[in-house]
PDB file of C-alpha atoms in Angstrom:
ATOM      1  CA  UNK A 395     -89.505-125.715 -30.507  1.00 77.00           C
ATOM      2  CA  UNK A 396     -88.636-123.057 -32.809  1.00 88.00           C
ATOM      3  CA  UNK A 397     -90.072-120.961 -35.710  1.00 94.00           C
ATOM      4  CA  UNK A 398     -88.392-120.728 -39.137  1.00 96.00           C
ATOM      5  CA  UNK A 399     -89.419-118.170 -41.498  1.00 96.00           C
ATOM      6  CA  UNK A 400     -87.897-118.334 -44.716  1.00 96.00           C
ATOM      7  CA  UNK A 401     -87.723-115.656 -47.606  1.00 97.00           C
ATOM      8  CA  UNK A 402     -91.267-114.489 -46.991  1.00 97.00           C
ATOM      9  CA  UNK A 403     -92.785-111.960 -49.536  1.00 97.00           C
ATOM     10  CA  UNK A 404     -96.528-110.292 -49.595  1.00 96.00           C
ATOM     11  CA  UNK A 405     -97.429-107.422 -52.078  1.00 95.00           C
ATOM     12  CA  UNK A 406    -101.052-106.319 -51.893  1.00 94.00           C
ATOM     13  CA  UNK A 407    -103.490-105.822 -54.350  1.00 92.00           C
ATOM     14  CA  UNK A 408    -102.687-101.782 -54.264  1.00 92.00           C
ATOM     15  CA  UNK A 409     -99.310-102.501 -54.890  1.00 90.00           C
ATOM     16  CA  UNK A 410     -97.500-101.993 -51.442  1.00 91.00           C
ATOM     17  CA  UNK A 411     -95.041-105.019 -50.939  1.00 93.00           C
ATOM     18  CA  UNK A 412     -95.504-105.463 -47.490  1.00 95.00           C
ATOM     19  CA  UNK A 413     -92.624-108.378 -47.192  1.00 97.00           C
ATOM     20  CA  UNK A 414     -89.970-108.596 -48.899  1.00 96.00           C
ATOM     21  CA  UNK A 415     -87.577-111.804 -48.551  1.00 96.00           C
ATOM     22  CA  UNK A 416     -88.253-111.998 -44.463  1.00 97.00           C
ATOM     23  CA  UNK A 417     -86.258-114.388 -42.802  1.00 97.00           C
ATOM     24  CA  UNK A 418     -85.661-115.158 -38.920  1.00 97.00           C
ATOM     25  CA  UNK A 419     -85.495-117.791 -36.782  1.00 95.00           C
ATOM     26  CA  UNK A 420     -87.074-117.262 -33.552  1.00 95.00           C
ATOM     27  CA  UNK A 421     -86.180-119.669 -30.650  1.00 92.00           C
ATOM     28  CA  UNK A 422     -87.898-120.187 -27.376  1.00 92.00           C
ATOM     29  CA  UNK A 423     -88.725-117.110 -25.503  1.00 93.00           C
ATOM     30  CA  UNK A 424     -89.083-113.241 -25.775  1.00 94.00           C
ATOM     31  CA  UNK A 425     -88.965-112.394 -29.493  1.00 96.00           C
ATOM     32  CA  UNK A 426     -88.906-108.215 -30.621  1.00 94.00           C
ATOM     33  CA  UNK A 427     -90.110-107.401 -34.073  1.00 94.00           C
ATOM     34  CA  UNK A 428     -89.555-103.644 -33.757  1.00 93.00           C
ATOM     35  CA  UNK A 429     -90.490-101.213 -36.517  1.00 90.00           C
ATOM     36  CA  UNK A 430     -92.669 -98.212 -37.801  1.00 89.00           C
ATOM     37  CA  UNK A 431     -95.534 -98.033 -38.259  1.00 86.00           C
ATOM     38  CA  UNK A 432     -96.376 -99.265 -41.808  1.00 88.00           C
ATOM     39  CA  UNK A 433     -93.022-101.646 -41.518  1.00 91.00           C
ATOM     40  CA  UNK A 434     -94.999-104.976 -42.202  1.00 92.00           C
ATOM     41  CA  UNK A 435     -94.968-105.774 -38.644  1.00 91.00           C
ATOM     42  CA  UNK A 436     -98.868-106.532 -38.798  1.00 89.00           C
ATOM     43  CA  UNK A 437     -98.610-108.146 -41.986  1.00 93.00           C
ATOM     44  CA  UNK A 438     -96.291-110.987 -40.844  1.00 94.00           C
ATOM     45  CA  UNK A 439     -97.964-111.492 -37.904  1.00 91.00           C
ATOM     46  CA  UNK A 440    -101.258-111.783 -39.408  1.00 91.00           C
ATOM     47  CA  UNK A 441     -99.228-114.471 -41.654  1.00 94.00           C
ATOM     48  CA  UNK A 442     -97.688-116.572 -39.228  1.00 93.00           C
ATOM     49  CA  UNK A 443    -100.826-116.812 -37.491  1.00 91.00           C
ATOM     50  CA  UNK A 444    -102.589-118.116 -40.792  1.00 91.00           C
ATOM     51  CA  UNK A 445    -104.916-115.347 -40.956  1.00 90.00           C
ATOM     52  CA  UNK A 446    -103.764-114.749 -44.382  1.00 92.00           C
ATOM     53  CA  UNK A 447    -101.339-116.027 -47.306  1.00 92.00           C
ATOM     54  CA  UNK A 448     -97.854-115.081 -48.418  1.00 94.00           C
ATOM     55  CA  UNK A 449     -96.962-114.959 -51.989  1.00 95.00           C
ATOM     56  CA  UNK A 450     -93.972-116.883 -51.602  1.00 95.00           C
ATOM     57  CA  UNK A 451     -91.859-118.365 -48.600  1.00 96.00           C
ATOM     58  CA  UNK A 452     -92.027-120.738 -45.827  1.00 95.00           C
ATOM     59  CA  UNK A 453     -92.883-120.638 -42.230  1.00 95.00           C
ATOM     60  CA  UNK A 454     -92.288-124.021 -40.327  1.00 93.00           C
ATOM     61  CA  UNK A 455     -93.010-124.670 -36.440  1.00 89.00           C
ATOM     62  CA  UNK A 456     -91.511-127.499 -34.923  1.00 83.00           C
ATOM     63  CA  UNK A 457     -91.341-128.976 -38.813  1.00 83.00           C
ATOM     64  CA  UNK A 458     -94.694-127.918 -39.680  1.00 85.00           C
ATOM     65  CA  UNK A 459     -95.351-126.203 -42.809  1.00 89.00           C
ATOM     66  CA  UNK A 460     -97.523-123.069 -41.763  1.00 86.00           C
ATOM     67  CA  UNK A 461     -99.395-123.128 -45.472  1.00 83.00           C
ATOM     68  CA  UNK A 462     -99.986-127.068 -45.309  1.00 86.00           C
ATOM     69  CA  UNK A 463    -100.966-127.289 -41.952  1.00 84.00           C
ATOM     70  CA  UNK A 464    -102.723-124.534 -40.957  1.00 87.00           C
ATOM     71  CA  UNK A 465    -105.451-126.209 -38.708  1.00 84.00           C
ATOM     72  CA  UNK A 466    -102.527-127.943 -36.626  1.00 83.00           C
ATOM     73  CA  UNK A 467    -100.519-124.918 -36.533  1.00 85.00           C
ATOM     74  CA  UNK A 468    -103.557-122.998 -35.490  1.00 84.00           C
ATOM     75  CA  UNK A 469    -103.988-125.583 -32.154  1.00 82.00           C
ATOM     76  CA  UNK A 470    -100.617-124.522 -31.493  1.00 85.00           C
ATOM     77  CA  UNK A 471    -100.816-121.103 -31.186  1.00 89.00           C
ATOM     78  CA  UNK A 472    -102.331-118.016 -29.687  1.00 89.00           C
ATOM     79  CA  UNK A 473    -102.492-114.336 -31.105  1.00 89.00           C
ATOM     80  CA  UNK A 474    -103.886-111.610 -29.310  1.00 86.00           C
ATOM     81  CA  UNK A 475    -104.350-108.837 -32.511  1.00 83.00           C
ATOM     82  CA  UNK A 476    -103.290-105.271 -32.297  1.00 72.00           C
ATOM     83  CA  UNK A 477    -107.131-104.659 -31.622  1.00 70.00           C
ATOM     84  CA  UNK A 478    -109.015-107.027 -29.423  1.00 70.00           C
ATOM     85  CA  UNK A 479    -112.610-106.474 -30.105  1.00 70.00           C
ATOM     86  CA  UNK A 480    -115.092-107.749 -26.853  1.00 70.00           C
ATOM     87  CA  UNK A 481    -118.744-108.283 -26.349  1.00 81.00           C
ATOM     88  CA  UNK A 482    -119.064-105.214 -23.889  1.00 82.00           C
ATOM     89  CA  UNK A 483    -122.008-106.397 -22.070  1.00 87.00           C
ATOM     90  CA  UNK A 484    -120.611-109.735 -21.250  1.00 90.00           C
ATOM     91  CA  UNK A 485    -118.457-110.400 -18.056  1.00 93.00           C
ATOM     92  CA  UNK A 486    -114.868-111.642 -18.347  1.00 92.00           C
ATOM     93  CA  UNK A 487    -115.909-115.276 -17.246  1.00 94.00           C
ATOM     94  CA  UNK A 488    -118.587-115.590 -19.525  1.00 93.00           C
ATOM     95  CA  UNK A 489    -116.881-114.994 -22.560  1.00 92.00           C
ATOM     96  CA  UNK A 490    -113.694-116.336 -22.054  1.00 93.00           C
ATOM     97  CA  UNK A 491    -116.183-119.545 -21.355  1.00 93.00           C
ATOM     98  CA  UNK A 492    -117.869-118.800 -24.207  1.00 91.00           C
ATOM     99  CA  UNK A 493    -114.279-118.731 -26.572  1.00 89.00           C
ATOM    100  CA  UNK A 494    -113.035-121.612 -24.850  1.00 90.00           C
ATOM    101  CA  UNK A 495    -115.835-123.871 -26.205  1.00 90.00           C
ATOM    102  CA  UNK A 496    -114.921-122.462 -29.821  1.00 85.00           C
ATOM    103  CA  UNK A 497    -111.685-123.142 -29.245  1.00 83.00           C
ATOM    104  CA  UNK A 498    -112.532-127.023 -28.506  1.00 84.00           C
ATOM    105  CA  UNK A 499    -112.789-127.037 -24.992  1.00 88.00           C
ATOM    106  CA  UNK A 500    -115.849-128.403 -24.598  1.00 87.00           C
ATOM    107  CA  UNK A 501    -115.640-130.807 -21.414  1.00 91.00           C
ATOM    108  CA  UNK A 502    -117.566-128.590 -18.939  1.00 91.00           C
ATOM    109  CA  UNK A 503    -115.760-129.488 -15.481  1.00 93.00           C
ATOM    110  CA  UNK A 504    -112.178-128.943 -17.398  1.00 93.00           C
ATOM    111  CA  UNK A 505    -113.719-125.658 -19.364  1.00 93.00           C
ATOM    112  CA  UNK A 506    -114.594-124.453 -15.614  1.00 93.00           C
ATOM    113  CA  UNK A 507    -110.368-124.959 -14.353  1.00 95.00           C
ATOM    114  CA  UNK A 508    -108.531-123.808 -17.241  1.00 94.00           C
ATOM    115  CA  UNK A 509    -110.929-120.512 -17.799  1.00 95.00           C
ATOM    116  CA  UNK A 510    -110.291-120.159 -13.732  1.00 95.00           C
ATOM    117  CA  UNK A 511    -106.896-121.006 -14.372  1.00 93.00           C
ATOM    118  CA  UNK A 512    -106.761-118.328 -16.408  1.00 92.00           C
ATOM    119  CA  UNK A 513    -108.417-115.492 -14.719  1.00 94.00           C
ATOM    120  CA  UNK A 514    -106.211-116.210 -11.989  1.00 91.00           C
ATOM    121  CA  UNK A 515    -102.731-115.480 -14.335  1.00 86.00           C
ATOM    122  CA  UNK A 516    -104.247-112.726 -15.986  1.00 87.00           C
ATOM    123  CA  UNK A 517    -105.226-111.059 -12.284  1.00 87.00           C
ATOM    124  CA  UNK A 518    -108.636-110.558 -13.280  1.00 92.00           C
ATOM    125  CA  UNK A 519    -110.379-113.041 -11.179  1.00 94.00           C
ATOM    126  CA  UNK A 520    -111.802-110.496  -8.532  1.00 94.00           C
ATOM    127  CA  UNK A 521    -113.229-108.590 -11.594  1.00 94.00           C
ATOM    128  CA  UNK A 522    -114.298-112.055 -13.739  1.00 92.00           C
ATOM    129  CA  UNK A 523    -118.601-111.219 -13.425  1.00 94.00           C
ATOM    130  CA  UNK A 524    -117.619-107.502 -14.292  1.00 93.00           C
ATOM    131  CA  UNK A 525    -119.020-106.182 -17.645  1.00 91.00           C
ATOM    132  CA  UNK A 526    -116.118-105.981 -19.986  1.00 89.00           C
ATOM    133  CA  UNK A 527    -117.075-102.380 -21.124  1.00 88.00           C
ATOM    134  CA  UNK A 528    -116.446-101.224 -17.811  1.00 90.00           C
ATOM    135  CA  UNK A 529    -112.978-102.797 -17.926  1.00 89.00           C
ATOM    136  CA  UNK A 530    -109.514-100.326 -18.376  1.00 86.00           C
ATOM    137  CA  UNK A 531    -107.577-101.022 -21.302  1.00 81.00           C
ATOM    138  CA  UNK A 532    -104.749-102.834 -19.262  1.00 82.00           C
ATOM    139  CA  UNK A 533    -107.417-104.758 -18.191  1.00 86.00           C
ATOM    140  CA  UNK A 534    -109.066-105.873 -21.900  1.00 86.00           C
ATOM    141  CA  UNK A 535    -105.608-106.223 -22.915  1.00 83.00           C
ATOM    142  CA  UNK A 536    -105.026-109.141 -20.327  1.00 87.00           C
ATOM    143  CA  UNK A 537    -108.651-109.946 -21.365  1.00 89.00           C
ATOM    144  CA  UNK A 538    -107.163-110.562 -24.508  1.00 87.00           C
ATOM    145  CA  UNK A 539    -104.269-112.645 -23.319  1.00 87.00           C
ATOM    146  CA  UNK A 540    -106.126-114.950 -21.656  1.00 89.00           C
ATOM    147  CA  UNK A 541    -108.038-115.901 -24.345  1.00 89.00           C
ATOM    148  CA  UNK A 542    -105.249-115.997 -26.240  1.00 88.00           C
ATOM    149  CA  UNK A 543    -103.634-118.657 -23.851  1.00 89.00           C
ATOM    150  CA  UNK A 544    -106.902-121.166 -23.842  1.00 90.00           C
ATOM    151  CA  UNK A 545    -105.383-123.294 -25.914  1.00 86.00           C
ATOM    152  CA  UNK A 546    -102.172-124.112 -24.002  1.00 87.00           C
ATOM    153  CA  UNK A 547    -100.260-122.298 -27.355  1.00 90.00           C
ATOM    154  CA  UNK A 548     -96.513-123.161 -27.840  1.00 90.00           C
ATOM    155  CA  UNK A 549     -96.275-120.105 -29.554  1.00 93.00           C
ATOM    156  CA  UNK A 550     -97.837-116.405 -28.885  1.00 92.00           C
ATOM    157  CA  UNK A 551     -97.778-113.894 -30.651  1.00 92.00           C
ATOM    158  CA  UNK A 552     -98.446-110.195 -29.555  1.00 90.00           C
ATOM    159  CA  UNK A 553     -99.258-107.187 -31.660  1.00 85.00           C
ATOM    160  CA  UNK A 554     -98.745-103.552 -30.204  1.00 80.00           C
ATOM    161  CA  UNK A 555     -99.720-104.565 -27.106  1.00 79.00           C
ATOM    162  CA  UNK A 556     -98.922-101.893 -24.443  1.00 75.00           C
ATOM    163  CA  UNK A 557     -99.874 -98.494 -27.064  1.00 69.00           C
ATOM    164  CA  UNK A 558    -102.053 -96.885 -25.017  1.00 69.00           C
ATOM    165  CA  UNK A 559    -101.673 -98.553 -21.432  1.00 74.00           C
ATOM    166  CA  UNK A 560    -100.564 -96.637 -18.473  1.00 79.00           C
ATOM    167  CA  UNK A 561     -97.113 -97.404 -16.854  1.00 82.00           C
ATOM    168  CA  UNK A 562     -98.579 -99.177 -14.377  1.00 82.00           C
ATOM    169  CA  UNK A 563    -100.455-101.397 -16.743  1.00 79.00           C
ATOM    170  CA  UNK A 564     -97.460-101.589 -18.860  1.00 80.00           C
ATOM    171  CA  UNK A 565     -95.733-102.918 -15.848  1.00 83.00           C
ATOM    172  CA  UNK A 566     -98.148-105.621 -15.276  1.00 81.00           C
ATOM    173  CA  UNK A 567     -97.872-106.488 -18.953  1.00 80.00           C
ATOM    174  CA  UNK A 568     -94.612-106.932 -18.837  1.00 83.00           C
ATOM    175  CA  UNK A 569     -94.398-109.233 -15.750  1.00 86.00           C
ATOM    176  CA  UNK A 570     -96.991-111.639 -17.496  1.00 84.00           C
ATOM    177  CA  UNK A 571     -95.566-112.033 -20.745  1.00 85.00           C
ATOM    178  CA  UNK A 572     -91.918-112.306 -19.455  1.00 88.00           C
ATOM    179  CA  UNK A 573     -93.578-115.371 -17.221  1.00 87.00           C
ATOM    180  CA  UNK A 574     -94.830-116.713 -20.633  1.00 86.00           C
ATOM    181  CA  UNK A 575     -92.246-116.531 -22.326  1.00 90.00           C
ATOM    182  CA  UNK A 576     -90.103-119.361 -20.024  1.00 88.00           C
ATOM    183  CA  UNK A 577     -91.861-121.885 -21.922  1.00 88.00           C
ATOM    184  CA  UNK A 578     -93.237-120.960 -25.075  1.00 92.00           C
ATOM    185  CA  UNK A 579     -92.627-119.239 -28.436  1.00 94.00           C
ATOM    186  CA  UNK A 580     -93.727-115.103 -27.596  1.00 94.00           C
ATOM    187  CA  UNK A 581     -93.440-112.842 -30.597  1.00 94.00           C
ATOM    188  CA  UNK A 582     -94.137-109.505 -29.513  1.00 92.00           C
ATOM    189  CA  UNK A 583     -94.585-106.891 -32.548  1.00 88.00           C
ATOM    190  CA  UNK A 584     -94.240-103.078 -31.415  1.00 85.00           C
ATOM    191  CA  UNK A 585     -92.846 -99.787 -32.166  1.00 82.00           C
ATOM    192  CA  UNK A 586     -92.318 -98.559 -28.587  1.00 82.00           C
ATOM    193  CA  UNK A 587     -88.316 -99.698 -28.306  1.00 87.00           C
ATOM    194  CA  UNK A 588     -88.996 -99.719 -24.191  1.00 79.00           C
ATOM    195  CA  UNK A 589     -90.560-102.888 -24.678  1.00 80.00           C
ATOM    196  CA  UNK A 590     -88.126-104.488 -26.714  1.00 87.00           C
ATOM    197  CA  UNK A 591     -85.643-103.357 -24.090  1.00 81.00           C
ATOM    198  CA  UNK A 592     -87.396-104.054 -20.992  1.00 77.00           C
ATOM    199  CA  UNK A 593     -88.884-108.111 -22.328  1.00 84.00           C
ATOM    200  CA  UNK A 594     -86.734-109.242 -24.684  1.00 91.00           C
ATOM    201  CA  UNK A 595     -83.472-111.533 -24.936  1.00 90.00           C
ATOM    202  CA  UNK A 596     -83.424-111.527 -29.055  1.00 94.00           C
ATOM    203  CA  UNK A 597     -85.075-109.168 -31.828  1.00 96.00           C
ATOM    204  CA  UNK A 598     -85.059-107.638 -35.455  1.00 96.00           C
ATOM    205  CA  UNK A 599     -85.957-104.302 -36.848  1.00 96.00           C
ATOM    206  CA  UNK A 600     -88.331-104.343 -39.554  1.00 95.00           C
ATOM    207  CA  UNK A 601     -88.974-101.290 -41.984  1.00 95.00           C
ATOM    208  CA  UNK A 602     -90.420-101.418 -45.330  1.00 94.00           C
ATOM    209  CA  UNK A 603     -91.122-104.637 -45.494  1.00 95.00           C
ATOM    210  CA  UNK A 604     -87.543-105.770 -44.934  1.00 96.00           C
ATOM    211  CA  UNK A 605     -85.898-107.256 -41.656  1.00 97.00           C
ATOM    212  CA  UNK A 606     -82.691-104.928 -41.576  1.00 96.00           C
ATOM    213  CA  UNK A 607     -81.381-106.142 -38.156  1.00 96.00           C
ATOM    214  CA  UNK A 608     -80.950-109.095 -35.967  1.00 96.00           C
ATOM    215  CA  UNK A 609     -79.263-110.212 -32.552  1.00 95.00           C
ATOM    216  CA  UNK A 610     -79.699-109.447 -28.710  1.00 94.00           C
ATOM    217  CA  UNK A 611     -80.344-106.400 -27.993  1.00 93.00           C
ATOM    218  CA  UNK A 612     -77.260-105.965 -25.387  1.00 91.00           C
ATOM    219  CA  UNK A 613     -75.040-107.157 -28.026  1.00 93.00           C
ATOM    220  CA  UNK A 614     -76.311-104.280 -30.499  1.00 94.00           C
ATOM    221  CA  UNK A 615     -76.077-101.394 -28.289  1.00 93.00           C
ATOM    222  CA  UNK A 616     -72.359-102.913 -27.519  1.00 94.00           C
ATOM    223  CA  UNK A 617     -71.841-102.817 -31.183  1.00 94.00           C
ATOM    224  CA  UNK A 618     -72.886 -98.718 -31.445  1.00 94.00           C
ATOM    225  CA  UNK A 619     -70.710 -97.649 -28.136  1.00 93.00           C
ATOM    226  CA  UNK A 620     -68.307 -95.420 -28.535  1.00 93.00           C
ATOM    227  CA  UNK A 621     -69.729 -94.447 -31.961  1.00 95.00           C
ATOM    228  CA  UNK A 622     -72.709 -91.995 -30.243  1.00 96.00           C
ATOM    229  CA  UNK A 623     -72.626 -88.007 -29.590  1.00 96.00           C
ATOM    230  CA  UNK A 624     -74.922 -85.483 -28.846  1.00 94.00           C
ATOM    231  CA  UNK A 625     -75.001 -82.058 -29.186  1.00 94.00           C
ATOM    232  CA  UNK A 626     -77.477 -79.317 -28.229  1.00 93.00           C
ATOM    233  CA  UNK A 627     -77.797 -76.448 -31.983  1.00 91.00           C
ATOM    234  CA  UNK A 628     -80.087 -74.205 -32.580  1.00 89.00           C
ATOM    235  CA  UNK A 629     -83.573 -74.983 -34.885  1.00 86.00           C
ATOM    236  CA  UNK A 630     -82.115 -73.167 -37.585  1.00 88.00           C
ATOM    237  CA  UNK A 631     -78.782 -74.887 -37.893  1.00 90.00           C
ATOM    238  CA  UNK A 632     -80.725 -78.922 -38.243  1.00 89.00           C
ATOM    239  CA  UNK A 633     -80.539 -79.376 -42.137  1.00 91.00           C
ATOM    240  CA  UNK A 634     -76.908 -78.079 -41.892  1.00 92.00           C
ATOM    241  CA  UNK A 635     -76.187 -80.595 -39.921  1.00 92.00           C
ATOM    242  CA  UNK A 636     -78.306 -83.228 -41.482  1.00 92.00           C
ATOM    243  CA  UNK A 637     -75.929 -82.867 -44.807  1.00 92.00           C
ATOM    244  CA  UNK A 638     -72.875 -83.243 -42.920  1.00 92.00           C
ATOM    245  CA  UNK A 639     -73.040 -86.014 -40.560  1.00 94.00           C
ATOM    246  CA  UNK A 640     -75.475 -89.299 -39.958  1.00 94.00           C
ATOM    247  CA  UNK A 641     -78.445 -87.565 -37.558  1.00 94.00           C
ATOM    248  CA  UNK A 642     -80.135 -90.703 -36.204  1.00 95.00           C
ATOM    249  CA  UNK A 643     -82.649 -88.284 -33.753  1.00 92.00           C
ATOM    250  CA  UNK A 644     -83.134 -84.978 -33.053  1.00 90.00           C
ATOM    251  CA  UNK A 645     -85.444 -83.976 -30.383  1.00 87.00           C
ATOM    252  CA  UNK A 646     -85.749 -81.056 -27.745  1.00 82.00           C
ATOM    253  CA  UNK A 647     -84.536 -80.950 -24.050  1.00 79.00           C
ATOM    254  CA  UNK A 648     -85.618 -77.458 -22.383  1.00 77.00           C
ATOM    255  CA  UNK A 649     -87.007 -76.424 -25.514  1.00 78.00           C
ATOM    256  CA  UNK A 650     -83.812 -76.209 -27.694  1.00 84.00           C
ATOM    257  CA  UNK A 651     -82.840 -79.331 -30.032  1.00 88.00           C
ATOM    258  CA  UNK A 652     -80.130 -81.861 -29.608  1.00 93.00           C
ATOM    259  CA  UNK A 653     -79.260 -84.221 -32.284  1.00 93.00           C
ATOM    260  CA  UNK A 654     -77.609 -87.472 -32.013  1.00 95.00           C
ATOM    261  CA  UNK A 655     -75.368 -88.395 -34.690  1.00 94.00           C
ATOM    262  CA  UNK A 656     -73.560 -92.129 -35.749  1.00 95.00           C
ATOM    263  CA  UNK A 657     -69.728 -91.445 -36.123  1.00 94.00           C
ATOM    264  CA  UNK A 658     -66.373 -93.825 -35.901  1.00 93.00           C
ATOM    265  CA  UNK A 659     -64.478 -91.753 -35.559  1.00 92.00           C
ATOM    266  CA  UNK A 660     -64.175 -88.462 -32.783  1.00 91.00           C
ATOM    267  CA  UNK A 661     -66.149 -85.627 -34.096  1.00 91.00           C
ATOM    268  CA  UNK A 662     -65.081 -81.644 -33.765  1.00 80.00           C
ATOM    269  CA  UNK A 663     -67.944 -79.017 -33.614  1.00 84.00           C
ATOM    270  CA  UNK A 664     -68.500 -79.640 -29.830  1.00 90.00           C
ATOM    271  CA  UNK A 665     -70.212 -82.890 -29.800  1.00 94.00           C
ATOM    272  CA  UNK A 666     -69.841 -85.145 -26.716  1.00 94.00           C
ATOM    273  CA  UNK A 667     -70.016 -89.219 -26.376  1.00 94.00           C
ATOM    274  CA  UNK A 668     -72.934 -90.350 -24.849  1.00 94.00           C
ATOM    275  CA  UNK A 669     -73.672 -93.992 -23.787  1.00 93.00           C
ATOM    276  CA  UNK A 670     -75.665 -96.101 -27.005  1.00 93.00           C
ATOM    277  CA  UNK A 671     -78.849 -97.755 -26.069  1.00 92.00           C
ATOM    278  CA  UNK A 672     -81.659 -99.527 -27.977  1.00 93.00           C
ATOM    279  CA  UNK A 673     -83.301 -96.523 -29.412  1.00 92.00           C
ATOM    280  CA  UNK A 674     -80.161 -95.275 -31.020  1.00 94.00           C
ATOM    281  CA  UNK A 675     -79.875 -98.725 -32.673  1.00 95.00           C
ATOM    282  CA  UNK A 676     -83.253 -98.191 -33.345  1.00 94.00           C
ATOM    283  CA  UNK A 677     -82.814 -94.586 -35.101  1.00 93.00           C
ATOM    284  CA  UNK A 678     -79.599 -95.629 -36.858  1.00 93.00           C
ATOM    285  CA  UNK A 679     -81.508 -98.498 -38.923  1.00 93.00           C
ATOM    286  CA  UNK A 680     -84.251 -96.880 -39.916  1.00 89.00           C
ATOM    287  CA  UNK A 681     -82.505 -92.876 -40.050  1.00 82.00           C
TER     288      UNK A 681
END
C-alpha cells in the first residue's frame, strides 16, 4: 500500500495557487508534511481526502485514482481535520455510535465492539458517558481519532494535530499514532518540527505551495552537519549580518540574540559549530 501523488496543482478563485506541481510518494508508515502556515499543507490534505478537487494531477492509492474513485477511496481512509467540531452535549460513546452508523456500520452487536474497541485505543473508555464539552483538548483530539479510525482506514491522515495540547497530551498523541502507523498509511501535516522529529521515519517541507524537500529526517540533518554555527550579536548588528551570510534563525537566549547561519565552509567573526538538527533543516528551506 502506498500513495502516489503526482504533479498536483490548485489555484483558488482569489488567485492564491495553493499547489504547485506536488509530488511524493508516501509509503507505509509515519509520513511529515512540515510547513508554514499558509504552505498548502491544508489544501492537499483536504485533496487527498476528496474533500475537494485539484486543477490538475493525480493521486492514486493502492492503483486507485483519487478523482475516479472517490467513494472507494473514501472507505479507505480516515482524516481527522485541523478542527474537529463535536456535539458538546453528547458523551463520547454516543456519538462515536452515532458516526459509526454514518460511516456504514450499521450491524448493532459489531457497532457495540469496534466503537468499544475504540474507546479502549484512544484511552477514553473510563470517560466514554462523559459530555464531550467537558472533555480537554488532548482528550477531543483522541475523540477525533477514534472516529477517524471507524472505518478500519489504510490510510490516515492528520492535520495540526498536537497545536495547542499540553506535553503530556502531546505525549499520549504521539504513542497512539506511532502504534498506527505499523500498519497503515499516517500523513501527519504540522508546523511544529518536534513532531516530525519525534513520529516520523520519512517527510517533505512544503512552503508556498511547493514541496522543496524530501527524505528521512536523520539523513537530512546528516546532510547539514558540519555546515551549522551560532553566534550570540547584539540587536543592532542582525541586518548586518543578514546581508553577509545565510541566517536560517535568529532568536534570544538570556535576552540577547544568537543567529544561526548555513556555511561550507569555516566562518571567521567568532562563530562556533553547533550540532544540525531538524529545525535547522527546517529554517534553511524555508529562510
Amino acid at each position: 500500500m502506498n500513495l502516489i501523488i503526482q504533479n498536483l496543482c490548485k489555484t483558488y478563485d482569489n488567485g492564491v495557487q495553493a499547489l504547485q506541481n506536488v509530488s511524493l510518494e508516501i509509503p507505509r508508515g509515519m509520513f511529515g508534511l512540515l510547513g508554514p502556515n499558509g504552505a498548502g499543507k491544508s489544501t492537499l490534505m483536504r485533496t487527498i481526502a476528496t474533500l475537494q478537487d485539484a486543477d490538475s494531477g493525480t493521486i492514486l492509492l493502492n492503483n486507485f485514482d483519487l478523482q475516479t474513485n472517490k467513494e472507494t477511496i473514501r472507505k479507505l481512509l480516515g482524516y481527522l481535520p485541523q478542527q474537529f467540531g463535536v456535539y458538546p452535549r453528547m458523551s463520547a460513546e454516543v456519538l462515536l455510535n452515532h458516526l459509526a452508523v454514518l460511516k456504514g456500520i450499521t450491524h448493532k452487536v459489531e457497532r457495540k465492539e469496534i466503537v468499544r474497541a475504540l474507546l479502549y485505543k484512544t484511552n477514553l473508555y473510563d470517560v466514554r458517558k462523559q459530555q464531550l464539552s467537558d472533555f480537554s483538548g488532548g482528550m477531543k483530539q483522541r475523540f477525533g481519532i477514534a472516529q477517524a479510525l471507524l472505518n478500519n482506514p489504510k490510510l490516515l491522515i492528520v492535520d495540526e494535530p498536537t497545536a495547542g495540547l499540553d506535553p503530556l497530551e502531546r505525549n499520549r498523541f504521539y504513542n497512539l499514532l506511532s502504534e498506527l502507523a505499523e500498519n497503515t498509511i499516517v500523513i501527519l501535516s504540522t508546523h511544529i518540527v518536534d513532531d516530525i522529529k519525534e513520529l516520523c521515519t520519512n517527510m517533505a517541507i512544503i512552503n508556498q505551495g511547493k514541496v522543496i524537500l524530501t527524505g528521512e529526517p536523520l539523513q537530512l540533518i546528516e546532510q547539514l552537519n558540519g555546515k551549522i554555527y551560532q553566534k550570540s550579536i547584539a540587536r543592532t548588528e542582525l541586518e548586518t549580518y543578514k546581508s553577509q551570510y545565510h541566517v536560517i534563525n535568529d532568536k534570544l537566549f538570556l535576552g540577547k540574540p544568537i543567529i544561526h547561519i548555513v556555511s561550507d565552509v569555516p566562518p571567521n567573526d567568532g562563530f562556533i559549530p553547533i550540532n544540525a538538527g531538524l529545525e535547522e533543516v527546517y529554517f534553511s528551506q524555508i529562510n
